[in-house]
Coordinates of C-alpha atoms in Angstrom, one line a residue:
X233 CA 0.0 0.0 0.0
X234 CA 1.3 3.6 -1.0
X235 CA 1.9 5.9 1.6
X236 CA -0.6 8.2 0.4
X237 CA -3.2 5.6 1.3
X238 CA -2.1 4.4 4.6
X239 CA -2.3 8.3 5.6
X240 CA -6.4 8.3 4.8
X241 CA -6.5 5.1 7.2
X242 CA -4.4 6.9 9.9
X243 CA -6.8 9.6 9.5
X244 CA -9.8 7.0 10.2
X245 CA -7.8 6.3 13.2
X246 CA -7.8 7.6 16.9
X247 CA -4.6 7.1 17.3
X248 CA -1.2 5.0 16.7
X249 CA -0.4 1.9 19.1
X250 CA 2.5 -0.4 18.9
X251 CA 1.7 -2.7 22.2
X252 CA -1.0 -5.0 22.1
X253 CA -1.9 -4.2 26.2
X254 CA -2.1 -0.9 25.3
X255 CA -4.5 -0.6 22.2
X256 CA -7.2 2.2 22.0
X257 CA -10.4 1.3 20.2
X258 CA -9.9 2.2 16.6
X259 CA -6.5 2.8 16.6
X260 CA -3.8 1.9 13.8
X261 CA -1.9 -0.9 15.2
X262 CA 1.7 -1.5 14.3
X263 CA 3.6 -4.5 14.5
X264 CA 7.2 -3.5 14.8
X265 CA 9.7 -6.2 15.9
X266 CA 12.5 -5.6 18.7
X267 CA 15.2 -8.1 19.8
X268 CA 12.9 -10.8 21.3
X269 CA 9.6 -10.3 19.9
X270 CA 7.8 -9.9 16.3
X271 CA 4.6 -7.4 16.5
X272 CA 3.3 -9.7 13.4
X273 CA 2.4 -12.4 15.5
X274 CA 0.3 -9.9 17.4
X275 CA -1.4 -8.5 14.7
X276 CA -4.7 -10.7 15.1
X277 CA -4.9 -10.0 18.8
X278 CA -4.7 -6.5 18.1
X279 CA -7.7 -6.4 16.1
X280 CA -9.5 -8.3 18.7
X281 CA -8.9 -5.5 21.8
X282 CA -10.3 -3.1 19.3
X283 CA -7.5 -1.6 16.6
X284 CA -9.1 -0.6 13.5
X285 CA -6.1 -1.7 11.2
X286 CA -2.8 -3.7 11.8
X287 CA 0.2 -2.4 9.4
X288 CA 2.4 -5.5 9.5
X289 CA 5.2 -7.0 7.3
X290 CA 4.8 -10.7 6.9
X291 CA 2.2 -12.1 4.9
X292 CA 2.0 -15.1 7.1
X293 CA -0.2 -13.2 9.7
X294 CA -2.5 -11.3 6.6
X295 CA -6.0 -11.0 7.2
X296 CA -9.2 -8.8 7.5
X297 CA -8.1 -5.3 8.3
X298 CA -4.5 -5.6 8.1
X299 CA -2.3 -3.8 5.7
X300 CA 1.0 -5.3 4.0
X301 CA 4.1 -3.0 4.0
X302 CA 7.8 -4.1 3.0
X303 CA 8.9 -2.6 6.1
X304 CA 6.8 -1.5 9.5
X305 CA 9.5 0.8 11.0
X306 CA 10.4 2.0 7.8
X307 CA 6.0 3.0 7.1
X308 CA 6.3 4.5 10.6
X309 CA 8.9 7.0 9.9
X310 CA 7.4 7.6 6.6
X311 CA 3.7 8.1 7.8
X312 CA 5.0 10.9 10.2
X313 CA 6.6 12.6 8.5
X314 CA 4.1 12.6 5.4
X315 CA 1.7 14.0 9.1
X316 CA 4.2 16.6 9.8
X317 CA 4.4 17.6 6.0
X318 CA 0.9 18.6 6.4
X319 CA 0.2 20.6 9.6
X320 CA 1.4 24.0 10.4
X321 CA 2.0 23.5 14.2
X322 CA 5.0 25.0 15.5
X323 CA 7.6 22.2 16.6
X324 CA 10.3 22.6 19.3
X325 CA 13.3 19.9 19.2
X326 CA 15.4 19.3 22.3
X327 CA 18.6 17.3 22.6
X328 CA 21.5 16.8 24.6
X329 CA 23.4 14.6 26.9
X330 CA 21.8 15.8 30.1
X331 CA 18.3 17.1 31.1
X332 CA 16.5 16.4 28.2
X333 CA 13.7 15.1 29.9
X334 CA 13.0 17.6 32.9
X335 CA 13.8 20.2 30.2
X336 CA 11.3 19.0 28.4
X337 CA 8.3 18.6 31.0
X338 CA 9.3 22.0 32.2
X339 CA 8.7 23.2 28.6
X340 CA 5.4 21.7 28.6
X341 CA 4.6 22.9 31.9
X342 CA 5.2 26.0 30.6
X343 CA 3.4 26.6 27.6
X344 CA 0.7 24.5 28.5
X345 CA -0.6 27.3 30.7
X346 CA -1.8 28.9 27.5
X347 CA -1.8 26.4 24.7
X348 CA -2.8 22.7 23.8
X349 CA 0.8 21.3 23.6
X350 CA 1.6 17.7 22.5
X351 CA 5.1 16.9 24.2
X352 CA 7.1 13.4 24.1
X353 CA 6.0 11.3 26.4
X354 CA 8.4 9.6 28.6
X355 CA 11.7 9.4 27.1
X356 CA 10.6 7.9 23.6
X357 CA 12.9 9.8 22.1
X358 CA 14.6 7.3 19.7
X359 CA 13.7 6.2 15.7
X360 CA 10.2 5.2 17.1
X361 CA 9.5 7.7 19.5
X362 CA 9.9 10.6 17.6
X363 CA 7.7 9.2 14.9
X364 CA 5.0 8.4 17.5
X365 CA 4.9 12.1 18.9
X366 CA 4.3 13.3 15.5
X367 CA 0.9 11.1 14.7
X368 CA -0.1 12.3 18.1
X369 CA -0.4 16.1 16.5
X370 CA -4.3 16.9 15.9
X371 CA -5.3 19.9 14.5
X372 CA -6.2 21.6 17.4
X373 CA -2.3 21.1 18.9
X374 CA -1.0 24.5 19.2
X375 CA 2.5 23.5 19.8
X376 CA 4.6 20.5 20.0
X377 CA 7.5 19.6 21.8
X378 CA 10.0 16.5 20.7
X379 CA 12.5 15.2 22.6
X380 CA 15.7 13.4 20.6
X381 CA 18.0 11.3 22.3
X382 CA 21.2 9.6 20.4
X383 CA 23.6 7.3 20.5
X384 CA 25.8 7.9 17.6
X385 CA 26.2 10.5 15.3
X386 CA 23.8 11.2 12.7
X387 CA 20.9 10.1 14.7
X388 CA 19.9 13.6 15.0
X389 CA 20.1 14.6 11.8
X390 CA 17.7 11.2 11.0
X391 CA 15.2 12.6 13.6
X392 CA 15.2 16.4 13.0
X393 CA 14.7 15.3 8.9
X394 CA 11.7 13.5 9.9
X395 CA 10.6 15.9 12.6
X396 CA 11.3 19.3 10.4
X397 CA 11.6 21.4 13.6
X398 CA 10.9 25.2 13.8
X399 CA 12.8 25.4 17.1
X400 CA 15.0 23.9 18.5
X401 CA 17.7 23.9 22.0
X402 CA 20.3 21.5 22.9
X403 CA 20.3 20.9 27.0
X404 CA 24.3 20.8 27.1
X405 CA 27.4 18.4 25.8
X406 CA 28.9 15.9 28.1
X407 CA 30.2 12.9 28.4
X408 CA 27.4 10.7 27.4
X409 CA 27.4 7.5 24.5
X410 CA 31.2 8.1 24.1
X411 CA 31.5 4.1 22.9
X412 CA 29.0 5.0 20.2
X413 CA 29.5 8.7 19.5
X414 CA 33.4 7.8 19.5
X415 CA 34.7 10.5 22.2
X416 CA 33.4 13.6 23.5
X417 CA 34.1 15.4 20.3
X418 CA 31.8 12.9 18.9
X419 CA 29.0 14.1 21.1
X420 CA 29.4 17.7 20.4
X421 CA 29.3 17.2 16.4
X422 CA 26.4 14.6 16.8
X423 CA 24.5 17.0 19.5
X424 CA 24.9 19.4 16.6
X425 CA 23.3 18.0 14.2
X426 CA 19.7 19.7 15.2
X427 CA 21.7 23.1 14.8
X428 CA 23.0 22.0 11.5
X429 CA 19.1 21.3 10.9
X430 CA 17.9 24.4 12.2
X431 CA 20.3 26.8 10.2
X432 CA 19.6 25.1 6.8
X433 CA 16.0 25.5 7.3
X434 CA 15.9 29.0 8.8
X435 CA 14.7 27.8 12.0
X436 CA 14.8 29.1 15.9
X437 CA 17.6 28.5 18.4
X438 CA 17.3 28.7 21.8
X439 CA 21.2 29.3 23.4
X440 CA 22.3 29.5 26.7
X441 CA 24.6 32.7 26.1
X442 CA 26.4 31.3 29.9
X443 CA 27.5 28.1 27.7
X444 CA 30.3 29.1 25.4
X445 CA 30.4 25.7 23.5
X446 CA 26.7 26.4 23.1
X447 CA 27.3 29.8 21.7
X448 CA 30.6 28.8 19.5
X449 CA 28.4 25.7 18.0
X450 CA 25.7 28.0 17.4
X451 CA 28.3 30.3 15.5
X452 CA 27.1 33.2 14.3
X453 CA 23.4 32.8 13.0
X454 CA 20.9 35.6 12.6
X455 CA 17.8 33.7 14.5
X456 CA 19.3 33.0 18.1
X457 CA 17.0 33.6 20.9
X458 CA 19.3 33.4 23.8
X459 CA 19.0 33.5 27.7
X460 CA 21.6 34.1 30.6
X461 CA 22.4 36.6 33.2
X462 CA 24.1 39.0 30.6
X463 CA 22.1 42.3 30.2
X464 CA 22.2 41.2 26.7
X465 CA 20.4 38.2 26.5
X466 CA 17.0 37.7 25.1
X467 CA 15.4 36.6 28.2
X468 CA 17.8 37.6 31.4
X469 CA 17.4 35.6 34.7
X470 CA 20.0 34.6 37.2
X471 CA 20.2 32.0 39.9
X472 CA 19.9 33.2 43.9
X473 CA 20.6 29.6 45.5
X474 CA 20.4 25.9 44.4
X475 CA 19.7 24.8 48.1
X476 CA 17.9 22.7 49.1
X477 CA 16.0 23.8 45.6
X478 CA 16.9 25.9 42.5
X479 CA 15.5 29.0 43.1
X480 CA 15.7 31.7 40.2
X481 CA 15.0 35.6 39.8
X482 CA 13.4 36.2 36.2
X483 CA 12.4 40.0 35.9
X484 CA 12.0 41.1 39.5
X485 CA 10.1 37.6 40.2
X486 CA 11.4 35.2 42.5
X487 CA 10.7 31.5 41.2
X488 CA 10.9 28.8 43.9
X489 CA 11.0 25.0 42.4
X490 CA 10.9 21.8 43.5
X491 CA 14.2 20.6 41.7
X492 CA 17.7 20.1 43.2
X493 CA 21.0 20.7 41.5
X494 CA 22.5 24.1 40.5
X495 CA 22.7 21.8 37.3
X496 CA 18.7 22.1 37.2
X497 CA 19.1 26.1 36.8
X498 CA 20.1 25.8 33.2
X499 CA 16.3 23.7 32.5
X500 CA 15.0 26.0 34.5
X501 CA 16.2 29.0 32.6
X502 CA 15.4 26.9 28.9
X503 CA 11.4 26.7 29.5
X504 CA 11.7 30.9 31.2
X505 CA 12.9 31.7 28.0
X506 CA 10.6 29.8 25.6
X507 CA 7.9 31.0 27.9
X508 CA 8.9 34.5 27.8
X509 CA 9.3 34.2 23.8
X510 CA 5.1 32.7 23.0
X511 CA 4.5 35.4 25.4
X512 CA 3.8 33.2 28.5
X513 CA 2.8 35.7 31.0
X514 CA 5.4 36.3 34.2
X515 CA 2.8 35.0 36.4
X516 CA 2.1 31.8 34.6
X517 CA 5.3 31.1 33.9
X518 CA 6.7 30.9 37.9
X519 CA 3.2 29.1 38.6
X520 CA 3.8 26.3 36.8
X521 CA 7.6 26.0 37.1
X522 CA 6.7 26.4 41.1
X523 CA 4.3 23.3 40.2
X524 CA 6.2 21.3 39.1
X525 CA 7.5 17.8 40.5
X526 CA 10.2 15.6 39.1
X527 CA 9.5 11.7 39.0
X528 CA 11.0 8.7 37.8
X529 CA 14.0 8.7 39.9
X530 CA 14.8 12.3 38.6
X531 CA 16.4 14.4 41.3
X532 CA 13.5 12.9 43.7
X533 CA 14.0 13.9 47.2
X534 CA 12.4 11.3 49.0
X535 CA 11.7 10.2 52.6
X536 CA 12.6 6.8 53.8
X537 CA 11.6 6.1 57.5
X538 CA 14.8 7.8 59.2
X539 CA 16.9 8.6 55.7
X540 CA 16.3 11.1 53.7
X541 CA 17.1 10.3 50.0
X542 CA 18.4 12.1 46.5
X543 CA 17.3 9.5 44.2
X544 CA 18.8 10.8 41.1
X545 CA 19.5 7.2 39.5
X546 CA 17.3 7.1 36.4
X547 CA 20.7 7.9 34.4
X548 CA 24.2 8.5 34.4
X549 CA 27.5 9.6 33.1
X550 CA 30.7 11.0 33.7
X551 CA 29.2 14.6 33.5
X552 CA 26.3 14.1 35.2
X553 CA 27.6 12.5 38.2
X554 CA 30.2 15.0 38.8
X555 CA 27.8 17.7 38.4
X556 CA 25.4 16.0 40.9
X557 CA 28.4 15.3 43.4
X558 CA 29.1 18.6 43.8
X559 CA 25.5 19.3 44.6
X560 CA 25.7 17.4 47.1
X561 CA 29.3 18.0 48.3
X562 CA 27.3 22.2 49.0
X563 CA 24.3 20.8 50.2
X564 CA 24.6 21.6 54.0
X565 CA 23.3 18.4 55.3
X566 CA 24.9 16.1 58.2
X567 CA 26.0 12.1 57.9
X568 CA 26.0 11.8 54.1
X569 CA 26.0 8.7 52.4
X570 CA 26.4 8.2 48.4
X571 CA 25.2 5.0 46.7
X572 CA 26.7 5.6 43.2
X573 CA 26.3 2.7 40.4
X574 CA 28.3 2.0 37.4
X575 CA 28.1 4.6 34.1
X576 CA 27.2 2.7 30.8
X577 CA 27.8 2.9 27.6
X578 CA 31.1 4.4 27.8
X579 CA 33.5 2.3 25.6
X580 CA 37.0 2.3 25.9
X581 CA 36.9 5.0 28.0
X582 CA 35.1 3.3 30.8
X583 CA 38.4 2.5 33.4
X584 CA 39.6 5.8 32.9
X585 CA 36.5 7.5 33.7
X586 CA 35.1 5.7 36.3
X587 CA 38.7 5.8 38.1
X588 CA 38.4 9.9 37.6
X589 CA 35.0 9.6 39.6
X590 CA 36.8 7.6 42.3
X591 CA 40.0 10.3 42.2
X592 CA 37.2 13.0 42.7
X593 CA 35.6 10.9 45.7
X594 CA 39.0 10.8 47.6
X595 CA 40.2 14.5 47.4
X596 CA 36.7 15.8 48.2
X597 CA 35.1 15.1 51.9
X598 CA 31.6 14.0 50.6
X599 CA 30.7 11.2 53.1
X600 CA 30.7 7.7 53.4
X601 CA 30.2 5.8 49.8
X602 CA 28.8 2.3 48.2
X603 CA 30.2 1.9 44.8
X604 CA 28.7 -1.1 43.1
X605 CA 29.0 -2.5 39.2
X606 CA 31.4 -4.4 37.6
X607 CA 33.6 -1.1 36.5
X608 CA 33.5 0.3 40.0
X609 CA 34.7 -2.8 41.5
X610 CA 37.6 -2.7 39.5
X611 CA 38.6 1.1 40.2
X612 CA 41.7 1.6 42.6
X613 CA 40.5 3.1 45.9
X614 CA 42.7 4.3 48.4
X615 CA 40.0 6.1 51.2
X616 CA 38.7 3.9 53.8
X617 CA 35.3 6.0 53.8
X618 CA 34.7 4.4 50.2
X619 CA 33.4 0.5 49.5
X620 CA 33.2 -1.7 46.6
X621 CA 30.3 -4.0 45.5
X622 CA 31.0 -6.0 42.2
X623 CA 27.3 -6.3 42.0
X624 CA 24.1 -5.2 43.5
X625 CA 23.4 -8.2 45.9
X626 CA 26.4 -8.2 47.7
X627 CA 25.9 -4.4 48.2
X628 CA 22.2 -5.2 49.2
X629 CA 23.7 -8.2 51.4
X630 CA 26.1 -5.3 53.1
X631 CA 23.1 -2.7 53.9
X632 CA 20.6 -5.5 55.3
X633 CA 23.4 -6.6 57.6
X634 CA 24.5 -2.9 58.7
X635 CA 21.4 -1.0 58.4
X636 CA 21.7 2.9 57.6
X637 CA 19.6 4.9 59.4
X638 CA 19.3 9.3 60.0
X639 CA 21.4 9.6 57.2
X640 CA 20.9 12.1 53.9
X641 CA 21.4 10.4 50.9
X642 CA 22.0 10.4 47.5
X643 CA 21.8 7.6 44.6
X644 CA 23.3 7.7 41.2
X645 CA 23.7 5.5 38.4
X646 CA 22.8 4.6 34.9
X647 CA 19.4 3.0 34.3
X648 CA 20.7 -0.6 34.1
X649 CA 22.2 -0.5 37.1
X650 CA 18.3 0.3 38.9
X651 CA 19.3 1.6 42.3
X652 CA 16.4 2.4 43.0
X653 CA 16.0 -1.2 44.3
X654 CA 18.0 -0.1 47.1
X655 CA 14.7 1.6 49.0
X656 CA 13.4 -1.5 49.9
X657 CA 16.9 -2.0 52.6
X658 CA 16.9 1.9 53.5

């Protein structure tokens, strides 16, 4: 089936659904494969909770109501951005290595004080995320927001072709992916893609005019819309105090949030800015910024009987975790304890860098700390203050035998590593 016809069925459709325990009643059902699972073989059951059409890719599983294509992630990718060829609402693209996500719920936060925004859900920000934000786009959306993740370089360039932003921000460059972007130079030229994409279609960029690798990658381009503390920026707002929350003075207002981190100013400041430019009113903007919570292990500060946790441990990486150990190295807190879990995805570079976090932990007084993963384990530690687990049980085995209590916390670690396990013994 062309594209062209697919795209009347889609608009027959309530919406797009890819997993069979999550179909919606008339939906357009499609049957993508993954590593352990084909969505072909799921095709009929589909149909039975209610999908109005399967797209699938094997012939085998053909029947009523399902629609043969050579390639289901392939249609996907087409079918949005045939969708996005045809509306006229304004799209905002966000990468970077950290913060994309509370960057983007503060966005949406934001602007959803005045508009109907459709925003990324989650983190699916990848090849079949980005496609499924688009065909969520009705015509009464106002505004859009897309979160794009990477691994590699020219991922963002595949996302922002299919997405055709009108704005766009990158978060920051760190030290994220380096085993797939091949170093940190890698990030920056891969981050960079969605500036690349921006310029070349005379789009938007929101800069942070504090970041100077921002501003150089930027270059000089004739539609920046920058923030900062300079008199010159855009939108000018400075930071009074990150403790215990970030707490930010935009035009005469003082804006108290519910996030942790002097790292979280710089998120903060993004959705001020894009608020201030769709002319979000002052008032609305603190309001909702004020509002807001952050979940899903995302700079949580949570209570635990007696402990009192940071439970920052949905992701990690070199720059990341130094940033949030020097939050916590200011935070004026008593008996401090750091559970921190191994960094992924990190290549070649994974001793060294995971040795530099350990060289950090021994010349700065922090408090007494649980490493635990494979790389940790095999780090050289000299401070008596600092422990090794090769692996979460034994760690777990350690805390149920010397139990922690009237301590303040903080847990950090890349997803796989799921520290979060740890409540359950503190």
């Amino acid at each position: 089936m062309d594209i062209e016809t697919l795209y009347d069925h889609f608009i027959e459709c309530s919406t797009v659904c890819t997993d069979t325990r999550k179909i919606e009643r008339d939906c357009l059902f499609f049957a993508l494969k993954g590593e352990s699972f084909d969505g072909n073989t799921f095709a009929l059951k589909a149909l039975e909770a209610g999908a109005k059409y399967c797209v699938i890719d094997d012939s085998t599983y053909m029947g009523d109501q399902c629609i043969l294509v050579d390639d289901v992630l392939s249609t996907l990718q087409k079918l949005s951005t045939l969708h996005r060829s045809k509306l006229e609402t304004p799209i905002i693209a966000l990468t970077g290595s950290n913060g994309k996500t509370t960057t983007k719920e503060l966005i949406n936060a934001v602007l959803s004080t005045k508009y109907n925004v459709i925003a990324t859900q989650g983190n699916l920000n990848n090849h079949i995320g980005v496609p499924l934000t688009l065909l969520r786009i009705r015509k009464d959306t106002n505004m859009a927001i897309v979160e794009m993740g990477a691994n590699h370089q020219k991922e963002i360039e595949f996302l922002a072709a299919i997405a055709k932003p009108n704005y766009g921000l990158i978060t920051n460059f760190g030290k994220a992916h380096l085993e797939g972007f091949g170093g940190l130079e890698g990030v920056i030229k891969g981050k960079s893609e969605l500036y690349d994409h921006l310029k070349s279609h005379k789009g938007y960029i929101f800069v942070n005019q504090n970041d100077n690798l921002q501003l150089k990658q930027a270059g000089n381009y004739e539609k920046l819309i920058t923030f900062g503390s300079s008199t010159s920026a855009d939108t000018k707002l400075e930071m009074l105090h990150s403790q215990p929350y970030v707490t930010v003075n935009y035009n005469g207002r003082v804006i108290k949030s519910q996030l942790t981190g002097e790292y979280n100013f710089n998120n903060i400041a993004v959705a001020i800015a894009i608020g201030s430019y769709f002319k979000i009113s002052g008032e609305a903007i603190s309001s909702s910024i004020e509002s807001y919570a952050p979940s899903n292990n995302r700079s949580q500060i949570l209570k635990k009987d007696s402990n009192t946790i940071i439970m920052d441990a949905y992701n990690a990486n070199p720059t990341s975790m130094i940033a949030a150990l020097e939050n916590f190295k200011q935070l004026d807190q008593r008996d401090k304890v750091l559970f921190l879990g191994d960094m992924f995805e990190l290549g070649d570079s994974a001793p060294f860098e995971h040795q530099q976090i350990v060289t950090y932990l021994e010349k700065n007084t922090l408090g007494d700390t649980y490493l635990v993963g494979k790389n940790f384990y095999n780090t050289d530690v000299q401070k008596d203050t600092i422990k090794k687990f090769e692996n979460f049980e034994n760690l777990k085995n350690e805390l149920i035998q010397h139990p922690l209590t009237n301590k303040f916390m903080l847990l950090k670690g890349s997803r796989g590593m799921a520290l979060e396990r740890l409540l359950e013994v503190l």
